CSV table of C-alpha atoms in Angstrom, one decimal:
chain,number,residue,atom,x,y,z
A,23,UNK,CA,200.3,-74.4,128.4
A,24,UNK,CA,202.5,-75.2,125.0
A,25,UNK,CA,205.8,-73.6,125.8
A,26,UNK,CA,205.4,-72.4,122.2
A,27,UNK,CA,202.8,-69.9,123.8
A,28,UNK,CA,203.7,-69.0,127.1
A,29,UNK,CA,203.7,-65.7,128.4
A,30,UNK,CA,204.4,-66.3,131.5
A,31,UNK,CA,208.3,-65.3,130.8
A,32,UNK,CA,207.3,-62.2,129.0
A,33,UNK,CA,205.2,-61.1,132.5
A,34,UNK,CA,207.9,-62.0,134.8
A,35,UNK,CA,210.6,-60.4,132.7
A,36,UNK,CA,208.7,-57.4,132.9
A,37,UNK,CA,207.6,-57.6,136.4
A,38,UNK,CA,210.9,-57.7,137.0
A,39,UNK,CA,211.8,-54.5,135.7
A,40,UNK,CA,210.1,-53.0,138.6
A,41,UNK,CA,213.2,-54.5,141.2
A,42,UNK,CA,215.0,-51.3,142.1
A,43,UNK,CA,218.3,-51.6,140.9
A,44,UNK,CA,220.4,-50.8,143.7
A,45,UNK,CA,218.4,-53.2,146.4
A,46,UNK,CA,216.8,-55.4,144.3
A,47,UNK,CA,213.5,-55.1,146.4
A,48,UNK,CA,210.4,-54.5,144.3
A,49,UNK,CA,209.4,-51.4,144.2
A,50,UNK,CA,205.9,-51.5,145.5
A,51,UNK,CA,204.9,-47.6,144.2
A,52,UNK,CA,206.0,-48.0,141.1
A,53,UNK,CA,203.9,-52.1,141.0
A,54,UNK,CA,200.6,-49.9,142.1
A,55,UNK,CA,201.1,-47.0,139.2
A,56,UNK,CA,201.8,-49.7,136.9
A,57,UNK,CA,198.8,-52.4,137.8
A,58,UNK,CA,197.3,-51.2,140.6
A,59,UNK,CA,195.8,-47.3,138.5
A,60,UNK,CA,194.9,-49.3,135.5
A,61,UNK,CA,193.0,-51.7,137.5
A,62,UNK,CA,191.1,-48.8,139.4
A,63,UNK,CA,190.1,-47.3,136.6
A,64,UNK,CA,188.4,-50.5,134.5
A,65,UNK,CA,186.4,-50.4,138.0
A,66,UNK,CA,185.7,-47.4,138.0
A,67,UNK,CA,184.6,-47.8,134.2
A,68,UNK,CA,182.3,-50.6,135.3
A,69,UNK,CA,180.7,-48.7,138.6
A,70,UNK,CA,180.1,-45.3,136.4
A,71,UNK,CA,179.0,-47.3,133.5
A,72,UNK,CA,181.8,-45.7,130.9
A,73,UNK,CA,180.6,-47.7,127.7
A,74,UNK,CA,184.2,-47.2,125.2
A,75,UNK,CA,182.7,-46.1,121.9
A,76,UNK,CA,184.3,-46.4,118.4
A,77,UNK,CA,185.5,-50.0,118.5
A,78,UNK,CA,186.9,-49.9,115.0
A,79,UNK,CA,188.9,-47.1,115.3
A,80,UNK,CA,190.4,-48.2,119.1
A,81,UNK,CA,191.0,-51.5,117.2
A,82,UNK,CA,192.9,-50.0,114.4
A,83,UNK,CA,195.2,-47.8,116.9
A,84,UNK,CA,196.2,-50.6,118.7
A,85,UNK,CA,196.5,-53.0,115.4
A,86,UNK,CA,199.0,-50.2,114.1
A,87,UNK,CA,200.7,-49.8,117.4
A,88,UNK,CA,201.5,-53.6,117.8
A,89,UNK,CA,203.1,-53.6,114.3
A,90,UNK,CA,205.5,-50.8,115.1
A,91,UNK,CA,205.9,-52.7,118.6
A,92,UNK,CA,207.3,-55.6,117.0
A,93,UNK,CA,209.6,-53.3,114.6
A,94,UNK,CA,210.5,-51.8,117.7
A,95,UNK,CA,212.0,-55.5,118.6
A,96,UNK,CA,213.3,-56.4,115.9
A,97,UNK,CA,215.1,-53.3,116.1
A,98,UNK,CA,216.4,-53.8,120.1
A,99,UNK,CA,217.2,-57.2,118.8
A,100,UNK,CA,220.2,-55.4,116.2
A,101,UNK,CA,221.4,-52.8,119.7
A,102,UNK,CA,221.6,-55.6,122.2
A,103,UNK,CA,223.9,-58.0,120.0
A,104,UNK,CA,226.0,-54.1,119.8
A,105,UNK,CA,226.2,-53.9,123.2
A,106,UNK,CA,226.9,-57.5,123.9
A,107,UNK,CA,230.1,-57.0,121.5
A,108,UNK,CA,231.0,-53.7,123.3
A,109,UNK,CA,231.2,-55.5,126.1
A,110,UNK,CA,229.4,-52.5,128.1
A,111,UNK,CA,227.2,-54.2,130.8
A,112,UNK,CA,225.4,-50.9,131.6
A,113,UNK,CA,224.4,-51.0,127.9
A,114,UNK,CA,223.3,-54.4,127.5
A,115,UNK,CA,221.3,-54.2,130.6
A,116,UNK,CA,219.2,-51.2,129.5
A,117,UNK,CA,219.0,-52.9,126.3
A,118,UNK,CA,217.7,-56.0,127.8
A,119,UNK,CA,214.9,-54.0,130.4
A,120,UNK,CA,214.0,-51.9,127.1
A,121,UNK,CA,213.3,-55.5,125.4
A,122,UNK,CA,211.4,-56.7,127.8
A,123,UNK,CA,209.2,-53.4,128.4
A,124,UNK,CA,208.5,-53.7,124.5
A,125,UNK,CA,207.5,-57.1,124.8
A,126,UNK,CA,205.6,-56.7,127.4
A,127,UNK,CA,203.4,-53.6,125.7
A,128,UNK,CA,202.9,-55.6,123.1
A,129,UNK,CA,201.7,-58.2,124.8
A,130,UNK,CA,199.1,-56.2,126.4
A,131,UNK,CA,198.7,-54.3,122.8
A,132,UNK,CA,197.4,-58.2,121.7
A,133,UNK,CA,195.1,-58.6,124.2
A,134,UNK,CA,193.4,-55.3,123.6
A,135,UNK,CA,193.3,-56.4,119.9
A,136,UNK,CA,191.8,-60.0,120.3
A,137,UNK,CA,189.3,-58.5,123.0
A,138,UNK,CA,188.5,-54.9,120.4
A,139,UNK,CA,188.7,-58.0,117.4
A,140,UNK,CA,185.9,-60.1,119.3
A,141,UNK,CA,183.5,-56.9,119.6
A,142,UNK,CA,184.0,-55.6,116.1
A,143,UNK,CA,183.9,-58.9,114.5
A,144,UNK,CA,180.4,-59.3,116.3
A,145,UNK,CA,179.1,-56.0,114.7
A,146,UNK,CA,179.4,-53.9,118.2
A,147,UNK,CA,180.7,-50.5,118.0
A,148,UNK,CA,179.6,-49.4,121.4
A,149,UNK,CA,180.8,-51.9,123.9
A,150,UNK,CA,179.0,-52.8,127.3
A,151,UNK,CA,180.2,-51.9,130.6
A,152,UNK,CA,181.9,-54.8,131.8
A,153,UNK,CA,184.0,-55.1,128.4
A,154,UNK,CA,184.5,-51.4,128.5
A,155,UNK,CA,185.7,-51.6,131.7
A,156,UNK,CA,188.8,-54.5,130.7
A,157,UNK,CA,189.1,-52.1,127.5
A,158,UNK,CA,190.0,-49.2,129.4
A,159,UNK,CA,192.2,-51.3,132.2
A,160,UNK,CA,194.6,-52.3,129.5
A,161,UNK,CA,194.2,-49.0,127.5
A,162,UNK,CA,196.1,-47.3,131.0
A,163,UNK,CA,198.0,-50.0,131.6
A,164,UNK,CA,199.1,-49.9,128.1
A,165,UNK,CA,200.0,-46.2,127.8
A,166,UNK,CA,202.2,-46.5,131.0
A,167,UNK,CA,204.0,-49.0,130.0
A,168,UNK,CA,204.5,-46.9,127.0
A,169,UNK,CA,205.5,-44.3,129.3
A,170,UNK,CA,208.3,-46.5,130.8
A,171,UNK,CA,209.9,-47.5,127.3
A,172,UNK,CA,210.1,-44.1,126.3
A,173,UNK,CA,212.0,-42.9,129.7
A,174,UNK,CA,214.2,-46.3,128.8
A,175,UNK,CA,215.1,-45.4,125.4
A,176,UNK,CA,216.0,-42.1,127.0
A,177,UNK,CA,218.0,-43.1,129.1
A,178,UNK,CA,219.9,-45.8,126.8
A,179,UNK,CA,220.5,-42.0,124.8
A,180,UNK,CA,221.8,-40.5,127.4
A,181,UNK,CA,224.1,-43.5,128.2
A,182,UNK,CA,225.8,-43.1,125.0
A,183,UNK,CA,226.2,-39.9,123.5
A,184,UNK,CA,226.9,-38.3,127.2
């Protein structure tokens, strides 16, 4: 693959955001919540024959989503180099685990988009099983890593104005 393209860094990065700090193991409950749920979910999707309706609107969500992701980024971009000059490493760290979560999301958030862009742009609305069943998988997927950027940002507040 093009190193123009590769995600590969983006996953790792944000696989390993789920070391524990103070060990540095991985932290294997947190690896299931975080691929493992999704993952049962889109299967049981497929087995209970869930069929996601309202690709358009799905499609839009996550369109709109994926551009605030990215200002998001650009914005993490502006606190890192801050706390790189403060010289705080607590800071920067956060700042870089909050990067790489974003990233990450909007990653997944591009995926979703190409696979909802493929259905709509074939005139589905209502998709099959099988697709419904990946749709779903990321949808969880994405909303906890959503989850986890939101307890990061938190935490970055609570880091400086404590």
């Amino acid at each position: 693959m093009s190193p123009l393209i590769d995600v590969v860094p983006i996953v790792k990065d944000h696989f390993s955001n789920l070391r524990s700090q103070r060990t540095g193991k991985y932290m294997w409950d947190a690896v299931a919540l975080f691929y493992g749920a999704p993952l049962t979910l889109g299967i049981l999707g497929i087995l209970l024959e869930w069929r996601v309706d309202g690709v358009g609107n799905i499609l839009a969500a996550f369109a709109l989503l994926a551009g605030l992701l990215f200002n998001l980024l650009v914005l993490l971009f502006d606190v890192a180099l801050k706390a790189k000059s403060s010289s705080t490493e607590l800071k920067l760290e956060l700042a870089k685990q909050i990067q790489s979560t974003v990233t990450y999301a909007l990653l997944i958030s591009l995926v979703t988009v190409v696979v909802l862009g493929v259905e709509a742009g074939m005139g589905v609305e209502r998709i099959d099983r099988w697709v419904s069943g990946v749709v779903i998988a990321l949808l969880a997927h994405f909303v906890l890593t959503l989850m986890m950027i939101l307890r990061r940002i938190r935490a970055a507040f609570l880091n400086n104005f404590r």
